[in-house]
Amino acid sequence: MAKNRGSKLLGEFKKFALRGNVIDLAVGVIIGGAFQKIVTSVVNDLIMPLVGLMTGGVNFNDQFVILKLPEGVTADQAAVSLEAAKQLGATTFNYGAFITAVIDFLIMAFVIFFLVKGINKLSDLRKKPEEPLAPVVRICPFCRMEIADEALRCPHCTSSLEEEGDFDTEAEEVH
């Protein structure tokens, strides 16, 4: 019985995994991961060195504050670099890595924004032009024939429709 349940579960999983949406999602996640590496490289290798030049040679990835030092370690020893502080066992607050991650996020958000904007523009070009709406009609309360919604008088029985109160006040001003 347990073997039958296992094969049924395996069959359900296979059906789920081979559906088009799951495969599309998997491809999107893989491409997104590769794209994230490109964006991270752009930030770390191109943007942050320029930011460092503008801020006097500061490397944001190495910016940190020492929160706690192990016994026997001086602040001068740990403050050399983030890597040195970690090797010495210091507890650090790595605000520079956070700033870099925020810049990564902003670049990704802008790229995705422009990508979605482009896709929406392409889909708008592919849409068929909307057909004009059919004229709005109503029924004459006297002869029960169809008349235009703006009509003040029925063209069939010539009854005045002003008494009914179901007329457009702007149409009355035009006449």
XYZ file of N, CA, C and O in Angstrom:
700
model
N 0.829 -1.187 0.000
C 0.000 0.000 0.000
C 0.871 1.248 0.000
O 0.576 2.207 -0.693
N 1.956 1.248 0.802
C 2.846 2.402 0.874
C 3.530 2.623 -0.472
O 3.760 3.758 -0.881
N 3.852 1.560 -1.183
C 4.497 1.687 -2.488
C 3.537 2.329 -3.478
O 3.928 3.172 -4.278
N 2.260 1.963 -3.434
C 1.249 2.537 -4.320
C 1.084 4.023 -4.041
O 0.966 4.835 -4.958
N 1.085 4.401 -2.759
C 0.946 5.803 -2.375
C 2.162 6.601 -2.872
O 2.034 7.714 -3.344
N 3.355 6.012 -2.756
C 4.581 6.668 -3.211
C 4.587 6.881 -4.717
O 4.985 7.935 -5.206
N 4.129 5.881 -5.471
C 4.099 6.035 -6.929
C 3.026 7.045 -7.340
O 3.202 7.777 -8.326
N 1.924 7.099 -6.591
C 0.878 8.088 -6.881
C 1.417 9.496 -6.625
O 1.213 10.408 -7.423
N 2.137 9.649 -5.499
C 2.733 10.941 -5.162
C 3.768 11.337 -6.209
O 3.809 12.500 -6.647
N 4.567 10.379 -6.652
C 5.561 10.647 -7.689
C 4.884 11.052 -8.995
O 5.338 11.977 -9.677
N 3.777 10.414 -9.332
C 3.023 10.770 -10.539
C 2.447 12.180 -10.454
O 2.486 12.939 -11.430
N 1.929 12.536 -9.279
C 1.404 13.893 -9.090
C 2.514 14.930 -9.200
O 2.337 15.984 -9.801
N 3.684 14.607 -8.605
C 4.800 15.537 -8.688
C 5.256 15.708 -10.129
O 5.542 16.819 -10.571
N 5.325 14.619 -10.871
C 5.745 14.678 -12.275
C 4.767 15.538 -13.073
O 5.181 16.381 -13.880
N 3.478 15.363 -12.828
C 2.462 16.161 -13.519
C 2.627 17.647 -13.185
O 2.555 18.503 -14.051
N 2.887 17.942 -11.899
C 3.087 19.318 -11.456
C 4.350 19.918 -12.084
O 4.341 21.033 -12.599
N 5.448 19.177 -12.039
C 6.742 19.691 -12.482
C 6.801 19.904 -13.988
O 7.557 20.749 -14.462
N 6.018 19.158 -14.744
C 6.087 19.273 -16.193
C 5.055 20.236 -16.772
O 4.960 20.372 -17.985
N 4.287 20.879 -15.903
C 3.361 21.892 -16.407
C 4.168 23.065 -16.920
O 5.246 23.369 -16.433
N 3.645 23.757 -17.900
C 4.360 24.857 -18.540
C 4.753 25.971 -17.600
O 5.855 26.508 -17.674
N 3.878 26.349 -16.662
C 4.184 27.465 -15.776
C 5.363 27.170 -14.874
O 6.171 28.050 -14.593
N 5.488 25.942 -14.400
C 6.586 25.586 -13.505
C 7.906 25.633 -14.267
O 8.907 26.146 -13.756
N 7.917 25.136 -15.475
C 9.139 25.161 -16.279
C 9.511 26.608 -16.609
O 10.675 26.999 -16.501
N 8.537 27.433 -16.975
C 8.802 28.848 -17.245
C 9.363 29.535 -16.004
O 10.296 30.345 -16.099
N 8.803 29.233 -14.849
C 9.279 29.824 -13.606
C 10.715 29.400 -13.326
O 11.546 30.226 -12.935
N 11.020 28.125 -13.530
C 12.381 27.634 -13.291
C 13.376 28.335 -14.216
O 14.458 28.753 -13.771
N 13.026 28.480 -15.477
C 13.905 29.176 -16.424
C 14.097 30.626 -15.983
O 15.211 31.156 -16.000
N 13.014 31.271 -15.550
C 13.108 32.655 -15.090
C 14.012 32.801 -13.876
O 14.793 33.756 -13.786
N 13.922 31.856 -12.939
C 14.763 31.919 -11.741
C 16.234 31.733 -12.109
O 17.111 32.457 -11.614
N 16.516 30.811 -13.005
C 17.901 30.563 -13.417
C 18.476 31.779 -14.142
O 19.585 32.230 -13.845
N 17.715 32.340 -15.071
C 18.174 33.526 -15.793
C 18.306 34.708 -14.827
O 19.253 35.487 -14.911
N 17.360 34.834 -13.893
C 17.438 35.904 -12.902
C 18.682 35.792 -12.036
O 19.322 36.803 -11.720
N 19.047 34.578 -11.652
C 20.264 34.373 -10.861
C 21.504 34.772 -11.643
O 22.418 35.419 -11.107
N 21.548 34.394 -12.914
C 22.688 34.785 -13.754
C 22.713 36.296 -13.945
O 23.781 36.922 -13.917
N 21.562 36.899 -14.125
C 21.483 38.346 -14.309
C 21.915 39.069 -13.033
O 22.572 40.110 -13.098
N 21.580 38.512 -11.883
C 21.992 39.114 -10.614
C 23.513 39.150 -10.512
O 24.075 40.117 -10.004
N 24.187 38.117 -10.997
C 25.650 38.117 -10.976
C 26.201 39.244 -11.830
O 27.181 39.898 -11.460
N 25.570 39.498 -12.975
C 26.010 40.589 -13.844
C 25.813 41.928 -13.141
O 26.707 42.778 -13.142
N 24.655 42.117 -12.532
C 24.383 43.382 -11.846
C 25.342 43.565 -10.672
O 25.868 44.662 -10.456
N 25.602 42.509 -9.918
C 26.539 42.602 -8.801
C 27.928 42.989 -9.300
O 28.607 43.815 -8.697
N 28.339 42.425 -10.418
C 29.629 42.784 -10.995
C 29.641 44.245 -11.438
O 30.629 44.951 -11.219
N 28.557 44.708 -12.049
C 28.482 46.111 -12.462
C 28.617 47.018 -11.245
O 29.361 48.008 -11.264
N 27.917 46.673 -10.168
C 27.975 47.501 -8.967
C 29.370 47.455 -8.351
O 29.988 48.498 -8.093
N 29.904 46.244 -8.110
C 31.177 46.111 -7.405
C 32.379 46.541 -8.240
O 33.328 47.109 -7.714
N 32.346 46.259 -9.550
C 33.520 46.488 -10.384
C 33.492 47.802 -11.157
O 34.542 48.280 -11.589
N 32.314 48.378 -11.365
C 32.236 49.604 -12.153
C 31.725 50.798 -11.352
O 32.327 51.875 -11.386
N 30.610 50.622 -10.639
C 29.988 51.764 -9.965
C 30.704 52.102 -8.653
O 31.040 53.263 -8.410
N 30.930 51.099 -7.816
C 31.524 51.378 -6.508
C 32.938 51.960 -6.608
O 33.278 52.848 -5.817
N 33.801 51.546 -7.550
C 35.095 52.241 -7.665
C 34.938 53.724 -8.022
O 35.695 54.564 -7.524
N 33.947 54.044 -8.856
C 33.698 55.456 -9.169
C 33.201 56.214 -7.945
O 33.610 57.348 -7.690
N 32.303 55.581 -7.188
C 31.822 56.195 -5.942
C 32.996 56.367 -4.980
O 33.126 57.393 -4.311
N 33.878 55.382 -4.929
C 35.061 55.473 -4.077
C 35.964 56.626 -4.483
O 36.517 57.323 -3.624
N 36.119 56.847 -5.789
C 36.915 57.987 -6.258
C 36.308 59.306 -5.805
O 37.025 60.222 -5.399
N 34.984 59.403 -5.903
C 34.300 60.640 -5.517
C 34.350 60.867 -4.004
O 34.244 61.993 -3.553
N 34.494 59.774 -3.244
C 34.530 59.913 -1.780
C 35.950 59.796 -1.233
O 36.132 59.509 -0.058
N 36.933 59.976 -2.093
C 38.325 59.977 -1.633
C 38.929 58.598 -1.493
O 39.739 58.367 -0.598
N 38.570 57.671 -2.331
C 39.170 56.340 -2.325
C 38.566 55.373 -1.329
O 39.165 54.351 -1.009
N 37.367 55.655 -0.837
C 36.718 54.779 0.139
C 36.097 53.585 -0.587
O 35.403 53.742 -1.574
N 36.396 52.384 -0.096
C 35.782 51.167 -0.627
C 34.605 50.826 0.284
O 34.792 50.437 1.434
N 33.394 50.953 -0.229
C 32.209 50.764 0.614
C 32.074 49.339 1.129
O 31.542 49.117 2.210
N 32.523 48.354 0.362
C 32.396 46.971 0.825
C 33.181 46.728 2.110
O 32.845 45.847 2.890
N 34.248 47.497 2.326
C 35.078 47.318 3.523
C 34.702 48.248 4.668
O 35.421 48.327 5.653
N 33.600 48.949 4.570
C 33.202 49.868 5.635
C 32.471 49.079 6.727
O 31.512 48.365 6.433
N 32.946 49.227 7.950
C 32.344 48.491 9.063
C 32.635 49.210 10.370
O 33.493 50.089 10.434
N 31.903 48.815 11.385
C 32.128 49.300 12.742
C 32.330 48.067 13.619
O 31.564 47.101 13.521
N 33.352 48.109 14.453
C 33.617 46.980 15.351
C 32.681 47.103 16.549
O 32.677 48.119 17.250
N 31.873 46.069 16.775
C 30.942 46.071 17.895
C 31.539 45.406 19.133
O 31.294 45.841 20.262
N 32.304 44.330 18.909
C 32.861 43.601 20.052
C 34.171 42.955 19.617
O 34.251 42.353 18.548
N 35.174 43.088 20.478
C 36.478 42.466 20.210
C 36.699 41.289 21.153
O 36.312 41.349 22.328
N 37.325 40.232 20.654
C 37.678 39.142 21.564
C 38.803 39.595 22.513
O 39.523 40.550 22.232
N 38.940 38.915 23.614
C 39.982 39.278 24.583
C 41.358 39.145 23.940
O 41.620 38.230 23.174
N 42.205 40.101 24.248
C 43.584 40.063 23.753
C 43.757 40.704 22.388
O 44.861 40.778 21.870
N 42.672 41.151 21.741
C 42.758 41.779 20.421
C 42.500 43.266 20.602
O 41.545 43.683 21.241
N 43.376 44.068 20.023
C 43.211 45.522 20.115
C 42.389 46.028 18.931
O 42.319 45.377 17.883
N 41.817 47.197 19.114
C 41.013 47.810 18.046
C 41.882 48.123 16.840
O 41.422 48.024 15.691
N 43.136 48.470 17.052
C 44.029 48.770 15.930
C 44.265 47.530 15.072
O 44.367 47.624 13.855
N 44.373 46.367 15.709
C 44.583 45.127 14.958
C 43.355 44.798 14.104
O 43.485 44.382 12.964
N 42.154 44.974 14.667
C 40.916 44.584 13.976
C 40.464 45.615 12.965
O 39.746 45.290 12.022
N 40.904 46.862 13.112
C 40.409 47.925 12.235
C 41.146 48.004 10.909
O 40.830 48.850 10.082
N 42.088 47.116 10.673
C 42.852 47.146 9.421
C 41.936 46.938 8.226
O 41.955 47.701 7.265
N 41.109 45.900 8.270
C 40.152 45.624 7.193
C 39.047 44.740 7.756
O 39.186 44.152 8.834
N 37.984 44.634 7.004
C 36.865 43.796 7.434
C 37.304 42.347 7.534
O 36.960 41.642 8.486
N 38.092 41.909 6.582
C 38.557 40.518 6.587
C 39.445 40.253 7.807
O 39.322 39.219 8.462
N 40.318 41.202 8.124
C 41.193 41.042 9.294
C 40.362 40.988 10.576
O 40.630 40.182 11.470
N 39.345 41.849 10.666
C 38.490 41.861 11.851
C 37.769 40.529 12.014
O 37.657 39.997 13.128
N 37.269 39.983 10.911
C 36.567 38.693 10.980
C 37.524 37.570 11.367
O 37.165 36.676 12.144
N 38.747 37.590 10.826
C 39.732 36.548 11.154
C 40.128 36.598 12.630
O 40.391 35.567 13.239
N 40.119 37.786 13.188
C 40.456 37.918 14.606
C 39.272 37.590 15.516
O 39.422 37.532 16.732
N 38.102 37.379 14.929
C 36.931 37.002 15.700
C 36.111 38.169 16.213
O 35.296 38.014 17.120
N 36.300 39.337 15.634
C 35.560 40.522 16.063
C 34.132 40.468 15.525
O 33.880 39.939 14.442
N 33.193 41.007 16.297
C 31.812 41.160 15.839
C 31.729 42.526 15.175
O 32.087 43.542 15.785
N 31.265 42.538 13.928
C 31.270 43.787 13.158
C 29.879 44.138 12.647
O 29.034 43.265 12.450
N 29.677 45.409 12.424
C 28.458 45.959 11.812
C 28.874 46.427 10.422
O 29.551 47.432 10.266
N 28.488 45.666 9.390
C 28.996 45.868 8.025
C 28.066 46.763 7.217
O 27.392 46.314 6.306
N 28.056 48.033 7.498
C 27.154 48.945 6.792
C 27.563 49.146 5.337
O 26.729 49.431 4.486
N 28.824 49.008 5.007
C 29.279 49.177 3.619
C 28.708 48.111 2.696
O 28.295 48.399 1.569
N 28.672 46.871 3.174
C 28.085 45.788 2.376
C 26.598 46.039 2.169
O 26.047 45.746 1.101
N 25.946 46.620 3.183
C 24.524 46.941 3.057
C 24.305 48.020 1.991
O 23.394 47.913 1.171
N 25.140 49.048 1.993
C 25.017 50.110 0.988
C 25.185 49.528 -0.409
O 24.426 49.853 -1.334
N 26.153 48.639 -0.574
C 26.365 47.991 -1.866
C 25.146 47.155 -2.272
O 24.725 47.178 -3.425
N 24.560 46.441 -1.315
C 23.365 45.633 -1.607
C 22.189 46.517 -1.998
O 21.407 46.159 -2.896
N 22.044 47.686 -1.377
C 20.967 48.612 -1.738
C 21.168 49.119 -3.165
O 20.215 49.187 -3.955
N 22.408 49.445 -3.519
C 22.681 49.893 -4.891
C 22.382 48.765 -5.871
O 21.792 48.992 -6.934
N 22.763 47.521 -5.532
C 22.402 46.349 -6.358
C 20.897 46.299 -6.595
O 20.433 46.125 -7.719
N 20.153 46.434 -5.495
C 18.694 46.360 -5.586
C 18.137 47.459 -6.486
O 17.265 47.203 -7.311
N 18.616 48.680 -6.301
C 18.095 49.794 -7.099
C 18.360 49.588 -8.586
O 17.486 49.854 -9.425
N 19.533 49.103 -8.920
C 19.830 48.835 -10.333
C 18.915 47.746 -10.867
O 18.348 47.868 -11.957
N 18.747 46.670 -10.094
C 17.838 45.589 -10.526
C 16.416 46.112 -10.693
O 15.734 45.779 -11.661
N 15.972 46.947 -9.764
C 14.612 47.486 -9.841
C 14.445 48.346 -11.090
O 13.427 48.250 -11.783
N 15.438 49.187 -11.401
C 15.352 50.014 -12.603
C 15.343 49.157 -13.862
O 14.568 49.394 -14.785
N 16.198 48.147 -13.918
C 16.242 47.278 -15.099
C 14.913 46.556 -15.272
O 14.355 46.502 -16.373
N 14.366 46.018 -14.190
C 13.086 45.306 -14.278
C 11.975 46.277 -14.660
O 11.103 45.950 -15.470
N 11.995 47.493 -14.110
C 10.994 48.505 -14.462
C 11.008 48.775 -15.962
O 9.966 48.756 -16.618
N 12.199 49.008 -16.515
C 12.279 49.307 -17.947
C 11.940 48.092 -18.795
O 11.361 48.207 -19.869
N 12.265 46.901 -18.318
C 11.920 45.677 -19.030
C 10.404 45.504 -19.089
O 9.831 45.256 -20.156
N 9.733 45.662 -17.952
C 8.273 45.530 -17.914
C 7.618 46.636 -18.739
O 6.651 46.396 -19.464
N 8.172 47.842 -18.653
C 7.634 48.955 -19.439
C 7.731 48.655 -20.932
O 6.790 48.889 -21.690
N 8.858 48.106 -21.369
C 9.024 47.738 -22.774
C 8.078 46.632 -23.196
O 7.494 46.672 -24.283
N 7.912 45.631 -22.345
C 7.001 44.525 -22.659
C 5.570 45.045 -22.757
O 4.817 44.659 -23.653
N 5.177 45.935 -21.848
C 3.830 46.504 -21.904
C 3.627 47.314 -23.177
O 2.557 47.264 -23.784
N 4.654 48.055 -23.579
C 4.539 48.842 -24.806
C 4.377 47.924 -26.017
O 3.569 48.188 -26.907
N 5.145 46.820 -26.039
C 5.015 45.861 -27.137
C 3.636 45.216 -27.147
O 3.040 45.018 -28.210
N 3.121 44.882 -25.976
C 1.795 44.248 -25.931
C 0.713 45.238 -26.344
O -0.295 44.849 -26.922
N 0.903 46.539 -26.045
C -0.058 47.552 -26.494
C -0.064 47.665 -28.007
O -1.106 47.892 -28.616
N 1.107 47.502 -28.634
C 1.179 47.569 -30.097
C 0.468 46.385 -30.744
O -0.066 46.502 -31.839
N 0.473 45.241 -30.057
C -0.140 44.035 -30.614
C -1.651 43.992 -30.420
O -2.326 43.188 -31.036
N -2.176 44.829 -29.518
C -3.616 44.817 -29.266
C -4.366 45.313 -30.481
O -3.930 46.217 -31.186
N -5.529 44.722 -30.699
C -6.403 45.203 -31.768
C -7.029 46.515 -31.333
O -7.323 46.702 -30.153
N -7.233 47.419 -32.290
C -7.929 48.652 -31.903
C -9.339 48.310 -31.422
O -9.995 47.427 -31.962
N -9.763 49.025 -30.405
C -11.077 48.752 -29.847
C -12.165 49.179 -30.828
O -12.059 50.213 -31.484
N -13.186 48.348 -30.912
C -14.308 48.682 -31.781
C -15.137 49.764 -31.104
O -15.276 49.769 -29.883
N -15.686 50.675 -31.920
C -16.513 51.717 -31.296
C -17.728 51.089 -30.622
O -18.265 50.078 -31.080
N -18.113 51.699 -29.524
C -19.267 51.194 -28.792
C -20.538 51.424 -29.596
O -20.679 52.416 -30.308
N -21.448 50.486 -29.460
C -22.738 50.629 -30.130
C -23.472 51.810 -29.497
O -23.337 52.068 -28.306
N -24.242 52.548 -30.318
C -24.962 53.686 -29.745
C -25.933 53.218 -28.655
O -26.538 52.161 -28.755
N -26.021 54.028 -27.611
C -26.910 53.705 -26.500
C -28.344 54.018 -26.941
O -28.619 55.097 -27.460
N -29.211 53.057 -26.747
C -30.618 53.258 -27.119
C -31.487 53.018 -25.898
O -31.080 52.380 -24.940
N -32.701 53.549 -25.955
C -33.691 53.288 -24.913
C -35.035 53.057 -25.594
O -35.168 53.221 -26.808
N -36.009 52.720 -24.810
C -37.334 52.390 -25.345
C -38.282 53.549 -25.034
O -38.342 54.029 -23.908
N -39.021 53.958 -26.047
C -40.021 55.008 -25.865
C -41.123 54.473 -24.942
O -41.659 53.384 -25.172
N -41.472 55.207 -23.889
C -42.488 54.709 -22.964
C -43.896 54.706 -23.568
O -44.800 54.065 -23.036
N -44.088 55.376 -24.708
C -45.418 55.459 -25.320
C -45.624 54.403 -26.392
O -46.616 53.676 -26.369
N -44.679 54.296 -27.354
C -44.889 53.348 -28.465
C -43.999 52.119 -28.365
O -44.100 51.218 -29.185
N -43.114 52.069 -27.381
C -42.225 50.938 -27.115
C -41.224 50.672 -28.240
O -40.702 49.578 -28.364
N -40.883 51.668 -29.040
C -39.891 51.534 -30.111
C -38.541 52.017 -29.581
O -38.470 52.826 -28.660
N -37.463 51.534 -30.201
C -36.127 51.973 -29.812
C -35.886 53.390 -30.315
O -36.211 53.722 -31.460
N -35.274 54.199 -29.432
C -34.930 55.570 -29.801
C -33.530 55.861 -29.270
O -33.042 55.181 -28.362
N -32.889 56.866 -29.841
C -31.561 57.260 -29.362
C -31.673 57.786 -27.939
O -32.679 58.386 -27.562
N -30.636 57.567 -27.165
C -30.652 57.952 -25.764
C -30.778 59.463 -25.591
O -31.368 59.929 -24.635
N -30.241 60.242 -26.535
C -30.283 61.699 -26.410
C -31.591 62.305 -26.921
O -31.803 63.507 -26.806
N -32.461 61.482 -27.502
C -33.675 62.022 -28.135
C -34.599 62.676 -27.110
O -34.783 62.173 -26.003
N -35.164 63.850 -27.508
C -36.137 64.543 -26.670
C -37.552 64.255 -27.154
O -38.516 64.514 -26.444
N -37.647 63.742 -28.378
C -38.938 63.414 -28.977
C -38.780 62.084 -29.701
O -37.775 61.836 -30.339
N -39.757 61.222 -29.595
C -39.710 59.923 -30.258
C -39.919 60.118 -31.760
O -40.894 60.743 -32.173
N -39.011 59.594 -32.611
C -39.184 59.759 -34.053
C -40.340 58.918 -34.611
O -40.800 59.144 -35.729
N -40.856 57.957 -33.857
C -41.915 57.073 -34.335
C -43.305 57.630 -34.008
O -44.174 57.694 -34.877
N -43.513 58.006 -32.749
C -44.847 58.480 -32.348
C -44.861 59.979 -32.066
O -45.911 60.522 -31.737
N -43.741 60.635 -32.177
C -43.542 62.074 -31.937
C -43.923 62.522 -30.536
O -44.151 63.695 -30.298
N -43.958 61.603 -29.587
C -44.258 61.976 -28.202
C -43.064 62.716 -27.623
O -41.910 62.405 -27.907
N -43.364 63.695 -26.795
C -42.312 64.419 -26.107
C -41.816 63.550 -24.959
O -42.591 63.030 -24.168
N -40.497 63.413 -24.869
C -39.908 62.562 -23.837
C -39.442 63.377 -22.638
O -38.898 62.829 -21.694
N -39.675 64.677 -22.642
C -39.226 65.530 -21.553
C -39.976 65.224 -20.258
O -39.405 65.297 -19.181
N -41.225 64.835 -20.341
C -41.999 64.561 -19.137
C -41.478 63.333 -18.401
O -41.628 63.206 -17.204
N -40.886 62.399 -19.146
C -40.450 61.164 -18.525
C -39.277 61.405 -17.564
O -39.085 60.660 -16.618
N -38.495 62.459 -17.803
C -37.371 62.752 -16.919
C -36.147 61.913 -17.224
O -35.163 61.974 -16.519
N -36.184 61.104 -18.255
C -35.064 60.239 -18.612
C -34.359 60.804 -19.844
O -34.165 60.121 -20.828
N -34.028 62.082 -19.788
C -33.349 62.684 -20.925
C -32.099 63.407 -20.449
O -31.938 63.696 -19.272
N -31.242 63.682 -21.394
C -29.971 64.327 -21.109
C -30.175 65.827 -21.070
O -30.627 66.421 -22.036
N -29.845 66.484 -19.953
C -30.064 67.920 -19.825
C -29.175 68.699 -20.764
O -29.545 69.764 -21.238
N -27.990 68.181 -21.115
C -27.136 68.888 -22.051
C -27.751 68.911 -23.435
O -27.641 69.874 -24.150
N -28.430 67.835 -23.821
C -29.067 67.795 -25.127
C -30.186 68.831 -25.198
O -30.424 69.422 -26.245
N -30.863 69.101 -24.071
C -31.936 70.064 -24.052
C -31.386 71.463 -24.284
O -31.973 72.266 -25.002
N -30.212 71.771 -23.732
C -29.626 73.092 -23.885
C -29.157 73.326 -25.321
O -29.151 74.435 -25.791
N -28.743 72.290 -26.026
C -28.242 72.426 -27.384
C -29.365 72.817 -28.327
O -29.178 73.580 -29.245
N -30.586 72.308 -28.100
C -31.693 72.569 -29.035
C -32.265 73.897 -28.842
O -32.555 74.656 -28.192
